[in-house]
Short mmCIF file of C-alpha atoms (C1' of nucleotides) in Angstrom, two decimals:
data_model
loop_
_atom_site.label_atom_id
_atom_site.label_comp_id
_atom_site.label_asym_id
_atom_site.label_seq_id
_atom_site.Cartn_x
_atom_site.Cartn_y
_atom_site.Cartn_z
CA MET A 20 -268.36 180.42 82.76
CA LYS A 21 -270.67 182.48 84.90
CA THR A 22 -274.06 183.12 85.25
CA LYS A 23 -273.79 186.95 85.91
CA LYS A 24 -271.12 189.20 84.53
CA SER A 25 -269.23 190.96 87.23
CA ILE A 26 -268.47 194.32 87.33
CA LEU A 27 -265.86 196.33 89.35
CA LEU A 28 -267.11 199.92 90.22
CA VAL A 29 -264.71 202.59 91.46
CA GLU A 30 -266.40 205.76 92.38
CA ASP A 31 -265.91 207.97 95.16
CA ASP A 32 -269.10 209.71 95.47
CA PRO A 33 -271.01 207.46 97.64
CA ASN A 34 -274.20 208.81 96.70
CA PHE A 35 -273.53 208.49 92.85
CA GLY A 36 -271.63 204.97 93.64
CA ARG A 37 -274.75 203.38 95.11
CA ILE A 38 -277.42 204.66 92.67
CA LEU A 39 -275.01 203.42 89.92
CA LYS A 40 -274.61 200.25 91.47
CA ASP A 41 -278.39 199.69 91.97
CA TYR A 42 -278.88 200.49 88.53
CA LEU A 43 -276.45 197.93 87.31
CA THR A 44 -277.70 195.38 89.57
CA ILE A 45 -281.26 195.68 88.48
CA ASN A 46 -279.92 195.22 85.18
CA ASN A 47 -278.44 191.85 86.04
CA TYR A 48 -274.80 192.60 86.59
CA GLU A 49 -272.98 191.81 89.58
CA VAL A 50 -271.54 194.90 90.94
CA THR A 51 -268.67 195.34 93.34
CA LEU A 52 -268.40 198.91 94.66
CA ALA A 53 -264.99 200.36 95.67
CA VAL A 54 -264.79 204.12 97.20
CA ASN A 55 -261.36 204.94 95.84
CA GLY A 56 -258.36 203.52 93.85
CA ILE A 57 -256.82 201.76 97.01
CA GLU A 58 -259.73 199.74 97.78
CA GLY A 59 -260.15 199.27 94.07
CA PHE A 60 -257.06 197.90 93.81
CA GLU A 61 -257.55 195.47 96.66
CA LYS A 62 -261.06 194.24 95.26
CA PHE A 63 -259.58 193.88 91.82
CA ASN A 64 -257.31 191.32 93.06
CA LYS A 65 -259.43 189.61 95.62
CA SER A 66 -261.96 188.30 92.82
CA GLU A 67 -262.60 188.20 88.91
CA PHE A 68 -264.22 190.63 87.14
CA ASP A 69 -265.51 190.88 83.55
CA LEU A 70 -265.53 194.72 83.39
CA CYS A 71 -264.19 197.72 85.41
CA ILE A 72 -265.86 201.01 85.64
CA LEU A 73 -263.56 203.76 87.08
CA ASP A 74 -264.03 207.34 87.82
CA ILE A 75 -261.06 209.22 87.01
CA MET A 76 -261.40 212.04 89.49
CA MET A 77 -260.61 210.18 92.92
CA PRO A 78 -258.87 211.13 96.28
CA PHE A 79 -255.73 208.74 97.09
CA LYS A 80 -255.36 207.09 93.79
CA ASP A 81 -257.28 208.57 90.80
CA GLY A 82 -258.74 206.08 88.17
CA LEU A 83 -255.93 206.60 85.42
CA THR A 84 -253.35 205.50 88.12
CA LEU A 85 -255.45 202.65 89.22
CA ALA A 86 -255.74 201.52 85.43
CA ARG A 87 -252.39 201.68 84.83
CA GLU A 88 -251.96 199.33 87.94
CA ILE A 89 -254.64 197.00 86.71
CA ARG A 90 -253.34 196.83 83.33
CA GLU A 91 -249.94 195.37 84.65
CA ILE A 92 -251.77 192.37 85.88
CA ASN A 93 -254.37 192.02 83.49
CA ASP A 94 -254.52 193.59 79.60
CA ILE A 95 -257.37 192.12 78.45
CA ILE A 96 -260.05 193.08 80.99
CA PRO A 97 -262.46 196.01 79.36
CA LEU A 98 -262.16 199.33 81.04
CA ILE A 99 -264.62 202.26 81.11
CA PHE A 100 -263.60 205.59 82.26
CA LEU A 101 -266.06 208.18 83.96
CA THR A 102 -264.85 211.81 83.64
CA ALA A 103 -266.43 214.51 85.60
CA LYS A 104 -265.58 217.16 82.84
CA ASN A 105 -264.95 216.79 79.41
CA LEU A 106 -261.02 216.57 79.93
CA LYS A 107 -259.73 215.69 76.83
CA ASP A 108 -256.17 215.03 78.10
CA ASP A 109 -257.87 212.43 80.57
CA VAL A 110 -259.58 210.86 77.89
CA LEU A 111 -256.54 210.43 75.63
CA LYS A 112 -254.64 209.37 78.45
CA GLY A 113 -257.16 206.75 78.99
CA TYR A 114 -256.92 205.34 75.72
CA LYS A 115 -253.46 205.41 75.85
CA ILE A 116 -253.36 202.94 78.85
CA GLY A 117 -255.91 200.80 77.22
CA ALA A 118 -259.29 202.09 77.79
CA ASP A 119 -262.15 200.52 75.91
CA ASP A 120 -264.56 203.60 76.45
CA TYR A 121 -264.94 206.72 78.46
CA LEU A 122 -268.29 208.51 79.45
CA THR A 123 -268.45 212.13 80.60
CA LYS A 124 -270.65 212.73 83.53
CA PRO A 125 -273.55 213.54 83.62
CA PHE A 126 -274.34 210.78 81.13
CA ASP A 127 -277.37 208.67 80.16
CA SER A 128 -277.53 205.37 82.06
CA GLU A 129 -279.12 203.77 79.20
CA ILE A 130 -276.38 204.53 77.14
CA LEU A 131 -273.76 203.29 79.75
CA LEU A 132 -275.61 199.92 79.82
CA ALA A 133 -275.62 199.83 75.96
CA LYS A 134 -272.09 200.36 75.90
CA ILE A 135 -271.41 197.66 78.58
CA LYS A 136 -273.54 195.03 76.62
CA SER A 137 -271.43 196.14 73.43
CA ILE A 138 -268.21 195.55 75.41
CA LEU A 139 -269.18 192.64 77.11
CA ASN A 140 -270.66 190.94 73.88
CA ARG A 141 -267.80 191.51 71.69
CA LYS A 142 -265.39 189.69 73.82
CA PRO A 143 -267.41 186.40 74.66
CA ASN A 144 -264.75 184.45 76.00
CA VAL A 145 -261.80 186.37 76.63
CA ASN A 146 -260.51 184.72 79.96
CA ILE A 147 -258.42 182.23 77.92
CA ASP A 148 -256.56 180.39 80.73
CA GLU A 149 -259.60 179.85 82.70
CA ASN A 150 -261.77 178.55 79.91
CA ASP A 151 -258.99 176.89 78.22
CA VAL A 152 -258.77 173.81 80.88
CA PHE A 153 -262.06 172.03 81.87
CA GLU A 154 -261.55 168.55 81.16
CA PHE A 155 -260.20 166.65 84.34
CA ASP A 156 -259.74 162.79 85.12
CA PHE A 157 -259.10 161.96 88.68
CA GLY A 158 -260.16 158.69 90.57
CA ASP A 159 -262.84 156.90 88.58
CA PHE A 160 -263.96 160.10 87.36
CA SER A 161 -264.03 162.29 84.57
CA PHE A 162 -265.16 165.98 85.18
CA ASN A 163 -266.13 168.62 82.60
CA SER A 164 -266.19 171.71 84.35
CA LYS A 165 -267.62 173.62 81.10
CA LEU A 166 -270.58 171.29 80.84
CA ARG A 167 -270.79 171.14 84.36
CA ILE A 168 -270.82 167.19 84.31
CA LEU A 169 -269.20 164.53 86.52
CA THR A 170 -268.93 160.85 85.21
CA HIS A 171 -268.30 157.90 86.88
CA LYS A 172 -266.52 155.51 84.77
CA LEU A 173 -268.82 152.71 85.42
CA GLY A 174 -271.93 154.24 86.53
CA GLU A 175 -273.80 157.50 86.42
CA THR A 176 -273.25 160.96 84.99
CA TYR A 177 -273.95 163.88 87.55
CA LYS A 178 -275.08 167.39 86.55
CA LEU A 179 -273.60 169.68 88.80
CA SER A 180 -274.74 172.89 89.98
CA PRO A 181 -273.01 176.17 89.43
CA LYS A 182 -271.65 176.30 93.00
CA GLU A 183 -270.68 172.35 93.03
CA ASN A 184 -268.69 172.99 89.70
CA GLN A 185 -266.69 175.84 90.70
CA LEU A 186 -265.85 173.98 94.02
CA LEU A 187 -264.95 170.87 92.68
CA LYS A 188 -262.89 172.53 90.10
CA MET A 189 -260.87 174.66 92.87
CA LEU A 190 -260.52 171.08 94.59
CA VAL A 191 -259.20 169.27 91.62
CA LEU A 192 -256.81 172.36 90.65
CA ASN A 193 -255.60 171.82 94.03
CA PHE A 194 -255.57 168.12 93.92
CA ASP A 195 -253.62 166.53 96.90
CA ASP A 196 -253.04 169.94 98.24
CA LEU A 197 -254.58 172.29 100.33
CA LEU A 198 -257.55 174.54 99.23
CA PRO A 199 -257.98 177.31 101.87
CA ARG A 200 -261.50 178.38 102.77
CA ASP A 201 -260.86 181.76 102.30
CA ILE A 202 -259.80 181.62 98.83
CA ALA A 203 -262.62 179.68 97.60
CA LEU A 204 -264.93 181.61 99.35
CA ASN A 205 -263.87 184.88 98.10
CA LYS A 206 -263.70 183.32 94.39
CA ILE A 207 -266.86 181.74 94.63
CA TRP A 208 -269.21 183.41 96.77
CA ARG A 209 -267.25 186.57 96.47
CA ASP A 210 -267.39 187.28 100.33
CA ALA A 211 -266.07 185.40 103.27
CA ASN A 212 -268.42 185.32 106.37
CA TYR A 213 -270.10 182.95 108.62
CA PHE A 214 -272.97 182.29 106.53
CA THR A 215 -270.88 181.59 103.10
CA SER A 216 -268.87 179.38 105.10
CA ARG A 217 -271.94 177.40 106.05
CA SER A 218 -272.90 177.28 102.41
CA MET A 219 -269.75 176.00 101.51
CA ASP A 220 -269.48 173.34 103.97
CA VAL A 221 -273.00 172.13 102.60
CA TYR A 222 -271.48 171.99 99.17
CA ILE A 223 -268.55 169.85 100.27
CA ALA A 224 -271.00 167.48 101.82
CA LYS A 225 -272.83 167.26 98.41
CA LEU A 226 -269.46 166.65 96.59
CA ARG A 227 -268.67 164.09 99.15
CA LYS A 228 -271.61 162.20 98.21
CA TYR A 229 -271.00 162.16 94.44
CA LEU A 230 -267.39 161.19 95.34
CA GLU A 231 -268.02 158.32 97.57
CA LYS A 232 -268.47 156.04 94.53
CA ASP A 233 -264.68 155.83 94.53
CA PHE A 234 -263.72 154.78 97.93
CA THR A 235 -260.00 155.73 97.45
CA LEU A 236 -261.15 159.49 96.98
CA LYS A 237 -261.73 161.67 99.83
CA ILE A 238 -261.97 165.47 100.75
CA ILE A 239 -260.75 165.76 104.04
CA ASN A 240 -260.84 168.87 106.36
CA VAL A 241 -257.87 171.01 107.58
CA HIS A 242 -259.44 172.10 110.45
CA GLY A 243 -259.27 176.01 110.64
CA GLU A 244 -257.55 176.09 107.20
CA GLY A 245 -259.55 174.37 104.22
CA PHE A 246 -259.96 171.32 102.36
CA ARG A 247 -257.97 168.84 100.63
CA LEU A 248 -259.29 166.58 97.70
CA MET A 249 -256.65 163.33 97.90
CA LYS A 250 -256.50 159.90 96.53
CA GLU A 251 -256.23 157.08 98.78
CA MET B 2 -244.64 194.66 58.62
CA LYS B 3 -248.53 194.73 58.25
CA THR B 4 -250.28 196.90 55.57
CA LYS B 5 -252.29 199.75 56.46
CA LYS B 6 -255.71 199.38 58.28
CA SER B 7 -258.33 200.07 55.80
CA ILE B 8 -261.30 202.25 56.86
CA LEU B 9 -264.72 202.76 54.89
CA LEU B 10 -266.05 206.31 55.57
CA VAL B 11 -269.39 207.13 54.54
CA GLU B 12 -270.48 210.52 55.18
CA ASP B 13 -272.70 212.59 52.97
CA ASP B 14 -271.19 216.10 53.56
CA PRO B 15 -268.59 216.24 50.90
CA ASN B 16 -266.64 218.81 52.56
CA PHE B 17 -266.53 217.35 55.98
CA GLY B 18 -265.95 213.92 54.51
CA ARG B 19 -262.74 214.96 52.57
CA ILE B 20 -261.35 216.64 55.46
CA LEU B 21 -261.87 213.53 57.86
CA LYS B 22 -260.59 211.33 55.01
CA ASP B 23 -257.58 213.39 54.74
CA TYR B 24 -256.96 213.67 58.30
CA LEU B 25 -257.16 209.91 58.93
CA THR B 26 -255.07 209.18 55.57
CA ILE B 27 -252.38 211.48 57.22
CA ASN B 28 -252.54 209.23 60.30
CA ASN B 29 -251.62 206.16 58.20
CA TYR B 30 -254.90 204.65 57.57
CA GLU B 31 -256.26 203.69 53.95
CA VAL B 32 -259.66 205.39 53.50
CA THR B 33 -262.42 204.79 51.26
CA LEU B 34 -264.95 207.47 51.07
CA ALA B 35 -268.53 206.86 50.31
CA VAL B 36 -271.26 209.81 50.11
CA ASN B 37 -274.18 207.73 50.96
CA GLY B 38 -275.62 204.56 52.10
CA ILE B 39 -276.14 202.92 48.83
CA GLU B 40 -272.52 203.84 47.68
CA GLY B 41 -271.20 202.75 51.01
CA PHE B 42 -272.90 199.19 50.77
CA GLU B 43 -271.38 198.98 47.15
CA LYS B 44 -267.96 199.63 48.53
CA PHE B 45 -268.34 197.24 51.44
CA ASN B 46 -268.67 194.56 48.97
CA LYS B 47 -266.22 195.47 46.69
CA SER B 48 -263.37 195.30 49.03
CA GLU B 49 -262.52 194.33 52.32
CA PHE B 50 -262.18 196.86 55.40
CA ASP B 51 -260.93 196.50 59.16
CA LEU B 52 -263.55 199.55 60.33
CA CYS B 53 -266.59 201.15 59.10
CA ILE B 54 -267.40 204.93 60.19
CA LEU B 55 -270.94 205.54 59.38
CA ASP B 56 -272.70 208.71 59.56
CA ILE B 57 -276.31 208.25 60.48
CA MET B 58 -278.24 211.13 58.63
CA MET B 59 -277.86 210.58 55.41
CA PRO B 60 -280.18 210.77 52.19
CA PHE B 61 -281.30 207.57 50.48
CA LYS B 62 -280.07 205.07 52.77
CA ASP B 63 -279.36 206.27 56.58
CA GLY B 64 -276.45 204.96 58.59
CA LEU B 65 -278.41 202.74 60.54
CA THR B 66 -279.90 200.83 57.71
CA LEU B 67 -276.56 200.36 56.14
CA ALA B 68 -275.35 199.20 59.34
CA ARG B 69 -277.97 196.42 59.47
CA GLU B 70 -276.90 195.13 55.71
CA ILE B 71 -273.40 195.15 56.81
CA ARG B 72 -273.96 193.16 59.81
CA GLU B 73 -276.16 190.84 57.93
CA ILE B 74 -273.03 189.70 55.81
CA ASN B 75 -270.57 190.48 58.31
CA ASP B 76 -271.12 190.35 62.29
CA ILE B 77 -267.56 191.13 63.59
CA ILE B 78 -266.15 194.18 61.50
CA PRO B 79 -266.19 197.12 64.13
CA LEU B 80 -268.77 200.09 63.44
CA ILE B 81 -268.70 203.59 64.78
CA PHE B 82 -271.43 206.05 64.31
CA LEU B 83 -271.64 209.61 63.88
CA THR B 84 -274.44 211.18 64.82
CA ALA B 85 -275.14 215.07 64.19
CA LYS B 86 -277.36 215.70 67.17
CA ASN B 87 -277.20 214.23 70.39
CA LEU B 88 -279.91 211.18 69.43
CA LYS B 89 -280.04 209.00 72.13
CA ASP B 90 -282.56 206.87 70.29
CA ASP B 91 -280.21 206.80 67.43
CA VAL B 92 -277.35 205.87 69.69
CA LEU B 93 -279.25 203.15 71.26
CA LYS B 94 -280.64 201.83 67.94
CA GLY B 95 -276.93 201.87 66.85
CA TYR B 96 -275.47 199.69 69.69
CA LYS B 97 -278.55 197.30 69.01
CA ILE B 98 -277.28 196.84 65.52
CA GLY B 99 -274.05 195.93 67.21
CA ALA B 100 -272.22 199.33 66.85
CA ASP B 101 -268.91 199.56 68.75
CA ASP B 102 -269.05 202.97 69.29
CA TYR B 103 -270.47 206.45 68.42
CA LEU B 104 -269.51 209.95 68.17
CA THR B 105 -271.68 213.19 68.17
CA LYS B 106 -270.55 215.78 66.21
CA PRO B 107 -268.83 218.07 66.35
CA PHE B 108 -266.34 215.80 67.78
CA ASP B 109 -262.53 216.18 68.41
CA SER B 110 -260.38 214.51 65.88
CA GLU B 111 -257.87 213.18 68.31
CA ILE B 112 -260.50 211.35 70.23
CA LEU B 113 -261.68 209.73 67.10
CA LEU B 114 -258.19 208.77 66.34
CA ALA B 115 -257.89 207.38 69.96
CA LYS B 116 -261.15 205.34 69.45
CA ILE B 117 -260.14 203.84 66.27
CA LYS B 118 -256.69 202.80 67.58
CA SER B 119 -258.38 201.26 70.24
CA ILE B 120 -261.16 199.18 68.61
CA LEU B 121 -258.36 198.06 66.08
CA ASN B 122 -255.72 197.09 68.54
CA ARG B 123 -258.49 195.23 70.22
CA LYS B 124 -257.84 191.94 68.58
CA PRO B 125 -257.03 190.54 65.70
CA ASN B 126 -260.06 189.53 63.90
CA VAL B 127 -260.33 186.24 63.29
CA ASN B 128 -262.85 185.85 60.37
CA ILE B 129 -264.20 182.61 60.35
CA ASP B 130 -266.54 182.53 57.67
CA GLU B 131 -268.93 180.06 58.90
CA ASN B 132 -271.28 181.27 55.80
CA ASP B 133 -269.73 178.77 53.76
CA VAL B 134 -271.25 175.77 55.77
CA PHE B 135 -274.68 175.37 55.39
CA GLU B 136 -275.38 171.58 54.82
CA PHE B 137 -275.43 169.50 58.07
CA ASP B 138 -276.16 165.94 59.04
CA PHE B 139 -276.58 164.93 62.54
CA GLY B 140 -278.61 161.70 63.88
CA ASP B 141 -281.39 160.68 61.36
CA PHE B 142 -281.58 164.31 59.96
CA SER B 143 -280.07 166.41 57.54
CA PHE B 144 -280.41 170.18 57.73
CA ASN B 145 -279.71 173.00 55.09
CA SER B 146 -279.53 176.25 56.86
CA LYS B 147 -279.45 178.00 53.43
CA LEU B 148 -282.90 176.74 52.37
CA ARG B 149 -284.12 176.19 55.94
CA ILE B 150 -285.11 172.79 55.54
CA LEU B 151 -284.80 169.87 58.03
CA THR B 152 -285.19 166.46 56.77
CA HIS B 153 -285.59 163.15 58.54
CA LYS B 154 -284.26 160.39 56.75
CA LEU B 155 -287.36 158.28 56.92
CA GLY B 156 -290.22 160.83 57.11
CA GLU B 157 -290.88 164.25 56.77
CA THR B 158 -289.39 167.41 55.89
CA TYR B 159 -289.96 170.53 57.88
CA LYS B 160 -289.59 174.05 56.61
CA LEU B 161 -287.91 176.10 59.45
CA SER B 162 -288.83 179.58 60.40
CA PRO B 163 -285.70 181.97 60.32
CA LYS B 164 -285.00 182.00 64.10
CA GLU B 165 -285.69 178.16 64.25
CA ASN B 166 -283.21 177.98 61.49
CA GLN B 167 -280.51 180.28 63.29
CA LEU B 168 -280.75 178.56 66.44
CA LEU B 169 -280.71 174.97 65.24
CA LYS B 170 -277.55 176.04 63.42
CA MET B 171 -275.80 177.29 66.19
CA LEU B 172 -276.75 174.27 67.97
CA VAL B 173 -275.30 172.20 65.43
CA LEU B 174 -272.13 174.00 65.14
CA ASN B 175 -271.25 173.38 68.72
CA PHE B 176 -272.46 169.83 68.66
CA ASP B 177 -271.89 167.93 71.89
CA ASP B 178 -270.79 171.17 73.48
CA LEU B 179 -272.43 174.12 75.20
CA LEU B 180 -274.04 176.97 73.42
CA PRO B 181 -274.00 179.61 75.79
CA ARG B 182 -277.36 181.66 76.04
CA ASP B 183 -275.76 184.73 75.98
CA ILE B 184 -273.93 184.09 72.56
CA ALA B 185 -277.16 182.92 71.24
CA LEU B 186 -279.02 185.76 72.07
CA ASN B 187 -276.65 188.29 71.21
CA LYS B 188 -276.00 186.83 68.00
CA ILE B 189 -279.95 186.09 67.06
CA TRP B 190 -281.95 188.32 69.02
CA ARG B 191 -278.92 190.99 69.43
CA ASP B 192 -279.95 191.72 72.93
CA ALA B 193 -280.25 189.44 76.07
CA ASN B 194 -282.96 190.11 78.40
CA TYR B 195 -285.80 188.37 80.05
CA PHE B 196 -288.07 188.53 77.27
CA THR B 197 -285.55 187.69 74.17
CA SER B 198 -284.88 184.78 76.63
CA ARG B 199 -288.13 183.50 76.95
CA SER B 200 -288.64 183.83 73.29
CA MET B 201 -285.52 181.73 72.94
CA ASP B 202 -287.08 179.00 75.37
CA VAL B 203 -289.96 178.72 73.20
CA TYR B 204 -287.73 178.08 70.20
CA ILE B 205 -285.90 175.33 72.21
CA ALA B 206 -289.25 173.64 72.57
CA LYS B 207 -289.83 173.84 69.27
CA LEU B 208 -286.77 172.44 67.97
CA ARG B 209 -287.15 169.54 70.50
CA LYS B 210 -290.53 168.68 68.98
CA TYR B 211 -289.03 168.33 65.48
CA LEU B 212 -285.83 166.36 66.69
CA GLU B 213 -287.99 164.15 68.96
CA LYS B 214 -288.25 161.91 65.63
CA ASP B 215 -284.94 160.60 66.61
CA PHE B 216 -284.97 159.74 70.30
CA THR B 217 -281.20 159.54 70.51
CA LEU B 218 -280.85 163.30 69.99
CA LYS B 219 -281.74 165.66 72.80
CA ILE B 220 -281.23 169.42 73.57
CA ILE B 221 -280.18 169.41 77.03
CA ASN B 222 -280.41 172.36 79.47
CA VAL B 223 -277.28 173.66 81.35
CA HIS B 224 -278.95 175.56 84.08
CA GLY B 225 -278.06 179.23 83.86
CA GLU B 226 -275.66 178.77 81.14
CA GLY B 227 -277.24 177.46 77.75
CA PHE B 228 -278.08 174.56 76.00
CA ARG B 229 -276.41 171.60 74.46
CA LEU B 230 -277.23 169.37 71.31
CA MET B 231 -276.27 165.73 71.98
CA LYS B 232 -276.62 162.24 70.64
CA GLU B 233 -277.68 159.75 72.60
"C1'" DG C 10 -309.67 195.43 50.66
"C1'" DT C 11 -310.01 191.50 53.29
"C1'" DA C 12 -308.89 186.94 54.61
"C1'" DA C 13 -305.38 183.89 55.36
"C1'" DT C 14 -300.70 182.65 56.52
"C1'" DA C 15 -296.28 182.83 58.71
"C1'" DC C 16 -293.85 184.45 62.26
"C1'" DA C 17 -292.36 186.42 66.57
"C1'" DT C 18 -293.14 187.86 71.17
"C1'" DT C 19 -295.66 187.77 75.06
"C1'" DA C 20 -298.57 185.59 78.91
"C1'" DA C 21 -299.75 182.15 82.05
"C1'" DC C 22 -298.93 178.26 84.70
"C1'" DA C 23 -296.23 174.00 85.77
"C1'" DT C 24 -292.09 172.24 86.85
"C1'" DT C 25 -287.28 172.00 87.91
"C1'" DT C 26 -282.77 173.59 89.76
"C1'" DC C 27 -280.51 176.40 92.96
"C1'" DC C 28 -278.86 178.38 97.08
"C1'" DT C 29 -279.20 179.87 101.44
"C1'" DT C 30 -280.62 179.26 106.58
"C1'" DA C 31 -281.61 176.56 110.13
"C1'" DA C 32 -280.80 173.17 113.45
"C1'" DG C 33 -278.78 169.47 116.03
"C1'" DA C 34 -274.93 166.35 116.04
"C1'" DA C 35 -270.15 165.33 115.71
"C1'" DA C 36 -265.34 166.36 115.87
"C1'" DG C 37 -261.61 169.29 117.12
"C1'" DT C 38 -259.26 172.53 119.95
"C1'" DT C 39 -257.76 175.11 124.28
"C1'" DA D 25 -265.46 171.15 130.14
"C1'" DA D 26 -266.25 174.96 127.44
"C1'" DC D 27 -265.84 176.63 122.88
"C1'" DT D 28 -264.91 176.86 117.91
"C1'" DT D 29 -265.42 174.46 113.78
"C1'" DT D 30 -267.30 171.11 110.84
"C1'" DC D 31 -271.05 167.78 109.10
"C1'" DT D 32 -275.40 166.57 107.27
"C1'" DT D 33 -280.00 166.67 105.96
"C1'" DA D 34 -284.00 169.20 105.22
"C1'" DA D 35 -286.99 173.12 104.50
"C1'" DG D 36 -288.29 177.28 102.00
"C1'" DG D 37 -288.15 180.61 98.72
"C1'" DA D 38 -285.91 182.56 94.40
"C1'" DA D 39 -284.94 182.07 89.76
"C1'" DA D 40 -284.55 179.56 85.53
"C1'" DT D 41 -286.81 176.55 82.44
"C1'" DG D 42 -290.70 173.49 79.93
"C1'" DT D 43 -294.72 173.86 77.48
"C1'" DT D 44 -298.83 175.62 75.48
"C1'" DA D 45 -301.77 179.22 74.40
"C1'" DA D 46 -303.06 183.88 73.27
"C1'" DT D 47 -301.41 188.04 70.98
"C1'" DG D 48 -299.45 190.92 67.68
"C1'" DT D 49 -297.92 192.01 63.14
"C1'" DA D 50 -296.35 192.02 58.63
"C1'" DT D 51 -296.55 189.84 54.35
"C1'" DT D 52 -299.47 186.90 50.96
"C1'" DA D 53 -303.40 185.27 48.73
"C1'" DC D 54 -307.61 186.02 47.02
#
DNA sequence: GTAATACATTAACATTTCCTTAAGAAAGTT
DNA sequence: AACTTTCTTAAGGAAATGTTAATGTATTAC
């Protein structure tokens, strides 16, 4: 469960791309911009999105090809196509791949926004595998990542912040195993750099503080690699 | 093998309506044609459909009004609007009511067909008829969402306003679990933005005031996610 | 036709939660 | 020793929420 819905926008025209990105950002979406199909596919694989907006006409790899690749991996994420001209063929191909909608440029931004809302609202929680599991037991704790609460068997219940929650969830899913820094950073912070890394350290410290109620649990650092949640 | 998908087509132009009906019939849909909003609503109530295609400009009762009435009864059936002109306002209103898509006349029939397929293939509609249930007991309260009354065992009976009522119902249906803000906003307010969100907060405050007669009941906020009605 | 009522939205201000950044210490690596 | 990475606490600001009051608007009562 995330606060903002995230959108992958793949658009080769840098001016138009930026304007559209800004417009969607103002309207409370988290937008990742890619300038061609290749970059689009890389970014798609790097983190998780709720919706993709793909320009069809693009150099190197066009939007339809990209859509096919995305559909091979994920057959539920909604796709919206942008077509420069009213190319009926492209539109029909798009639907065949499994598009949810298309818009012909130039289009009205308010209508795009309405479409996005309509599409995202109709599928409230499609990401089944992720939202299915949210109850974990480890050590003396039980952890509900949906309600964002961490309960100690004897004592208190802690309310976790979104970041604490996501990080703990990833640690628990990799219990006793290494959680690579980059992986966590790209998934939770959507970027891996010096600052996000420092921020992650802060959150590791916070989690350690919660977990210290059970002496046997430890979050150990693997220098240069990541963290590992383990018992004993 | 499943039966044919059925479509309710509401279109006042008899020529166009017949042509479109025939075209869809050829393409293996079962089509019911209504010539205005009033007849459309009657037919909608008479049998079950998988999809509605509504012309907006119609005498007696226009498509938007009809859509609102349909949405009151059934908030999952997909709606497609037909607009004679490119009336942006109508399109936006349509989306606000909960349209799935729109087409501006004249439109390409193949594209309409592609849209219909796209919408119907999306997901099997699980029609949970939660309208059957309207009596709830929780804590020291009994709550009738049909009569919009909330009764405390010992003391008073409160009359709830429509919004209070809907919100409390959603909280109760998700008792002890998270009611995501977005879900509630999109269902009750039909839009999720800053203002509707603030409005929802006001209603949460009102409900808390009612519920405080039972100390053990709480509406907890999950920051950035939503609310949770819980006991103890 | 005007007043009263009910309801919803918006405003205003207080409070809480959250995240990032900074900064200095500690630990690990070469 | 020099350098990099990690640990931890704290401060500051942005965003979300809590709450009450004011405003707007439609319906009902008289």
